[in-house]
Amino acid sequence: MLKLTYPACFYPNDNGYTVVVPDLPGCVTCGSDLANAMEMAVDAACGWILDELEDGKSAPKASEIKDISATEYPNGFTSMLFLDMDSYSEKYGDKAIRKNCTLPAWLCTRAEKEGVNFSQVLQEALIEKMHVCQ
C-alpha cells in the first residue's frame, strides 16, 4: 500500500485559493474555497506522482512541514496533503486490470481460430460504447 503525505502551500485570493506543492515541481492548482482547494491539491499531487511511478521513477521525498513556508504572500499557510496512491491509481492509472467475461463457446472458438486479441477487442468496444476520447 502506498500512502504518502506532502506539505502544500495555500494562498487565498479573490477566487478562492491557489495551492503549490513545493516538493513536486510544477504542481500547482486552485480551488473555489478551502475544501475545494484541498481536494484539487490532492488530485493534482496524486496525478503528478502517478506519472512518475508509471515512468518507473519513485515518488520524491517529502519535506518536513516545518521546513516549508507559505508566508511570501499575505495570509498564506502550509498544510499537509494525504495521498492514497493505491485508490488513485486504481481509478486513473494505466496499469492493466484483469476482467473475466463470458462468451458463447462457438464465438470463442471462432475468434481464437482467427487470432483475435480478446483484451484489445474488449478495450476498443468499451472505448467506442462510452465515447471515450483518447
PDB file of C-alpha atoms in Angstrom:
ATOM      1  CA  MET A   1       0.000   0.000   0.000  1.00  0.00           C
ATOM      2  CA  LEU A   2       1.322   3.387  -0.969  1.00  0.00           C
ATOM      3  CA  LYS A   3       0.167   6.226   1.261  1.00  0.00           C
ATOM      4  CA  LEU A   4       2.091   9.497   1.112  1.00  0.00           C
ATOM      5  CA  THR A   5       1.990  12.915   2.758  1.00  0.00           C
ATOM      6  CA  TYR A   6       3.320  16.165   1.311  1.00  0.00           C
ATOM      7  CA  PRO A   7       3.225  19.719   2.599  1.00  0.00           C
ATOM      8  CA  ALA A   8       1.312  22.177   0.427  1.00  0.00           C
ATOM      9  CA  CYS A   9       1.182  25.975   0.475  1.00  0.00           C
ATOM     10  CA  PHE A  10      -2.269  27.558   0.319  1.00  0.00           C
ATOM     11  CA  TYR A  11      -2.635  31.162  -0.831  1.00  0.00           C
ATOM     12  CA  PRO A  12      -6.020  32.901  -0.511  1.00  0.00           C
ATOM     13  CA  ASN A  13      -7.040  35.098  -3.444  1.00  0.00           C
ATOM     14  CA  ASP A  14     -10.181  36.747  -4.822  1.00  0.00           C
ATOM     15  CA  ASN A  15     -11.275  33.495  -6.489  1.00  0.00           C
ATOM     16  CA  GLY A  16     -10.565  31.120  -3.593  1.00  0.00           C
ATOM     17  CA  TYR A  17      -7.139  29.547  -3.095  1.00  0.00           C
ATOM     18  CA  THR A  18      -4.059  28.783  -5.118  1.00  0.00           C
ATOM     19  CA  VAL A  19      -2.151  25.711  -3.937  1.00  0.00           C
ATOM     20  CA  VAL A  20       1.506  24.879  -4.569  1.00  0.00           C
ATOM     21  CA  VAL A  21       3.155  21.563  -3.666  1.00  0.00           C
ATOM     22  CA  PRO A  22       6.838  22.541  -3.374  1.00  0.00           C
ATOM     23  CA  ASP A  23       8.244  19.004  -3.440  1.00  0.00           C
ATOM     24  CA  LEU A  24       6.530  18.315  -6.794  1.00  0.00           C
ATOM     25  CA  PRO A  25       7.918  20.822  -9.325  1.00  0.00           C
ATOM     26  CA  GLY A  26       5.155  22.491 -11.302  1.00  0.00           C
ATOM     27  CA  CYS A  27       2.373  21.005  -9.187  1.00  0.00           C
ATOM     28  CA  VAL A  28       0.061  23.995  -8.806  1.00  0.00           C
ATOM     29  CA  THR A  29      -3.720  24.064  -8.661  1.00  0.00           C
ATOM     30  CA  CYS A  30      -6.569  26.160  -7.287  1.00  0.00           C
ATOM     31  CA  GLY A  31      -9.953  25.823  -5.665  1.00  0.00           C
ATOM     32  CA  SER A  32     -13.018  27.974  -5.161  1.00  0.00           C
ATOM     33  CA  ASP A  33     -12.916  27.532  -1.381  1.00  0.00           C
ATOM     34  CA  LEU A  34     -10.645  25.789   1.106  1.00  0.00           C
ATOM     35  CA  ALA A  35     -12.353  22.385   0.847  1.00  0.00           C
ATOM     36  CA  ASN A  36     -12.276  22.508  -2.954  1.00  0.00           C
ATOM     37  CA  ALA A  37      -8.649  23.685  -2.937  1.00  0.00           C
ATOM     38  CA  MET A  38      -7.664  20.774  -0.689  1.00  0.00           C
ATOM     39  CA  GLU A  39      -9.476  18.313  -2.957  1.00  0.00           C
ATOM     40  CA  MET A  40      -7.863  19.785  -6.072  1.00  0.00           C
ATOM     41  CA  ALA A  41      -4.422  19.732  -4.417  1.00  0.00           C
ATOM     42  CA  VAL A  42      -4.728  16.049  -3.533  1.00  0.00           C
ATOM     43  CA  ASP A  43      -5.850  15.258  -7.089  1.00  0.00           C
ATOM     44  CA  ALA A  44      -3.013  17.286  -8.659  1.00  0.00           C
ATOM     45  CA  ALA A  45      -0.366  15.769  -6.374  1.00  0.00           C
ATOM     46  CA  CYS A  46      -1.636  12.217  -6.929  1.00  0.00           C
ATOM     47  CA  GLY A  47      -1.614  12.768 -10.694  1.00  0.00           C
ATOM     48  CA  TRP A  48       1.918  14.170 -10.559  1.00  0.00           C
ATOM     49  CA  ILE A  49       3.194  11.198  -8.574  1.00  0.00           C
ATOM     50  CA  LEU A  50       1.288   8.620 -10.642  1.00  0.00           C
ATOM     51  CA  ASP A  51       3.024   9.936 -13.771  1.00  0.00           C
ATOM     52  CA  GLU A  52       6.392   9.410 -12.082  1.00  0.00           C
ATOM     53  CA  LEU A  53       5.516   5.919 -10.875  1.00  0.00           C
ATOM     54  CA  GLU A  54       4.220   4.843 -14.289  1.00  0.00           C
ATOM     55  CA  ASP A  55       7.504   6.094 -15.796  1.00  0.00           C
ATOM     56  CA  GLY A  56       9.386   3.766 -13.430  1.00  0.00           C
ATOM     57  CA  LYS A  57      10.566   6.542 -11.109  1.00  0.00           C
ATOM     58  CA  SER A  58       9.960   6.782  -7.389  1.00  0.00           C
ATOM     59  CA  ALA A  59       7.939   9.393  -5.547  1.00  0.00           C
ATOM     60  CA  PRO A  60      10.061  12.337  -4.357  1.00  0.00           C
ATOM     61  CA  LYS A  61      10.925  12.521  -0.698  1.00  0.00           C
ATOM     62  CA  ALA A  62       8.543  14.834   1.138  1.00  0.00           C
ATOM     63  CA  SER A  63       9.871  17.806   3.066  1.00  0.00           C
ATOM     64  CA  GLU A  64       9.068  18.299   6.710  1.00  0.00           C
ATOM     65  CA  ILE A  65       6.161  20.706   7.127  1.00  0.00           C
ATOM     66  CA  LYS A  66       8.300  22.866   9.424  1.00  0.00           C
ATOM     67  CA  ASP A  67      10.720  23.438   6.536  1.00  0.00           C
ATOM     68  CA  ILE A  68       8.049  24.775   4.149  1.00  0.00           C
ATOM     69  CA  SER A  69       6.821  28.344   4.445  1.00  0.00           C
ATOM     70  CA  ALA A  70       3.880  29.976   2.703  1.00  0.00           C
ATOM     71  CA  THR A  71       4.490  33.435   4.108  1.00  0.00           C
ATOM     72  CA  GLU A  72       5.712  35.067   0.892  1.00  0.00           C
ATOM     73  CA  TYR A  73       2.079  36.125   0.284  1.00  0.00           C
ATOM     74  CA  PRO A  74      -0.319  37.610   2.855  1.00  0.00           C
ATOM     75  CA  ASN A  75      -2.377  35.025   4.749  1.00  0.00           C
ATOM     76  CA  GLY A  76      -0.581  32.102   3.109  1.00  0.00           C
ATOM     77  CA  PHE A  77      -0.363  28.934   5.168  1.00  0.00           C
ATOM     78  CA  THR A  78       1.001  25.403   4.923  1.00  0.00           C
ATOM     79  CA  SER A  79      -0.957  22.198   5.430  1.00  0.00           C
ATOM     80  CA  MET A  80      -0.306  18.524   4.803  1.00  0.00           C
ATOM     81  CA  LEU A  81      -1.886  16.563   1.969  1.00  0.00           C
ATOM     82  CA  PHE A  82      -2.662  12.878   2.401  1.00  0.00           C
ATOM     83  CA  LEU A  83      -2.293  10.893  -0.834  1.00  0.00           C
ATOM     84  CA  ASP A  84      -3.776   7.406  -1.161  1.00  0.00           C
ATOM     85  CA  MET A  85      -1.910   6.368  -4.291  1.00  0.00           C
ATOM     86  CA  ASP A  86      -3.470   2.899  -4.406  1.00  0.00           C
ATOM     87  CA  SER A  87      -7.002   4.287  -4.688  1.00  0.00           C
ATOM     88  CA  TYR A  88      -5.931   6.978  -7.134  1.00  0.00           C
ATOM     89  CA  SER A  89      -4.035   4.617  -9.442  1.00  0.00           C
ATOM     90  CA  GLU A  90      -6.920   2.154  -9.364  1.00  0.00           C
ATOM     91  CA  LYS A  91      -9.204   4.886 -10.733  1.00  0.00           C
ATOM     92  CA  TYR A  92      -6.835   6.705 -13.073  1.00  0.00           C
ATOM     93  CA  GLY A  93      -3.745   4.596 -13.678  1.00  0.00           C
ATOM     94  CA  ASP A  94      -2.693   2.941 -16.913  1.00  0.00           C
ATOM     95  CA  LYS A  95      -1.885  -0.406 -15.362  1.00  0.00           C
ATOM     96  CA  ALA A  96      -3.844  -3.300 -16.792  1.00  0.00           C
ATOM     97  CA  ILE A  97      -6.648  -4.800 -14.739  1.00  0.00           C
ATOM     98  CA  ARG A  98      -7.822  -8.361 -15.321  1.00  0.00           C
ATOM     99  CA  LYS A  99     -11.543  -8.748 -16.075  1.00  0.00           C
ATOM    100  CA  ASN A 100     -13.310 -12.038 -16.736  1.00  0.00           C
ATOM    101  CA  CYS A 101     -16.215 -12.211 -19.178  1.00  0.00           C
ATOM    102  CA  THR A 102     -18.446 -14.928 -20.578  1.00  0.00           C
ATOM    103  CA  LEU A 103     -18.822 -15.709 -24.311  1.00  0.00           C
ATOM    104  CA  PRO A 104     -20.754 -18.363 -26.205  1.00  0.00           C
ATOM    105  CA  ALA A 105     -18.416 -21.288 -26.902  1.00  0.00           C
ATOM    106  CA  TRP A 106     -18.906 -21.069 -30.683  1.00  0.00           C
ATOM    107  CA  LEU A 107     -17.900 -17.379 -30.707  1.00  0.00           C
ATOM    108  CA  CYS A 108     -14.832 -18.016 -28.570  1.00  0.00           C
ATOM    109  CA  THR A 109     -13.712 -20.908 -30.797  1.00  0.00           C
ATOM    110  CA  ARG A 110     -14.136 -18.874 -33.977  1.00  0.00           C
ATOM    111  CA  ALA A 111     -12.333 -15.832 -32.525  1.00  0.00           C
ATOM    112  CA  GLU A 112      -9.420 -17.979 -31.341  1.00  0.00           C
ATOM    113  CA  LYS A 113      -9.096 -19.557 -34.810  1.00  0.00           C
ATOM    114  CA  GLU A 114      -8.904 -16.072 -36.317  1.00  0.00           C
ATOM    115  CA  GLY A 115      -6.277 -14.948 -33.777  1.00  0.00           C
ATOM    116  CA  VAL A 116      -8.459 -12.306 -32.160  1.00  0.00           C
ATOM    117  CA  ASN A 117      -6.908 -10.489 -29.207  1.00  0.00           C
ATOM    118  CA  PHE A 118      -9.815 -10.588 -26.734  1.00  0.00           C
ATOM    119  CA  SER A 119      -8.398  -7.885 -24.484  1.00  0.00           C
ATOM    120  CA  GLN A 120      -7.878  -5.485 -27.392  1.00  0.00           C
ATOM    121  CA  VAL A 121     -11.382  -6.083 -28.788  1.00  0.00           C
ATOM    122  CA  LEU A 122     -12.995  -5.505 -25.394  1.00  0.00           C
ATOM    123  CA  GLN A 123     -10.945  -2.359 -24.851  1.00  0.00           C
ATOM    124  CA  GLU A 124     -11.885  -0.966 -28.279  1.00  0.00           C
ATOM    125  CA  ALA A 125     -15.562  -1.838 -27.775  1.00  0.00           C
ATOM    126  CA  LEU A 126     -15.686  -0.138 -24.365  1.00  0.00           C
ATOM    127  CA  ILE A 127     -13.991   2.983 -25.716  1.00  0.00           C
ATOM    128  CA  GLU A 128     -16.495   3.139 -28.600  1.00  0.00           C
ATOM    129  CA  LYS A 129     -19.514   2.344 -26.394  1.00  0.00           C
ATOM    130  CA  MET A 130     -18.649   5.045 -23.860  1.00  0.00           C
ATOM    131  CA  HIS A 131     -17.493   7.597 -26.479  1.00  0.00           C
ATOM    132  CA  VAL A 132     -14.121   7.936 -24.768  1.00  0.00           C
ATOM    133  CA  CYS A 133     -11.684  10.299 -26.454  1.00  0.00           C
ATOM    134  CA  GLN A 134      -8.059   9.245 -26.289  1.00  0.00           C
TER     135      GLN A 134
END
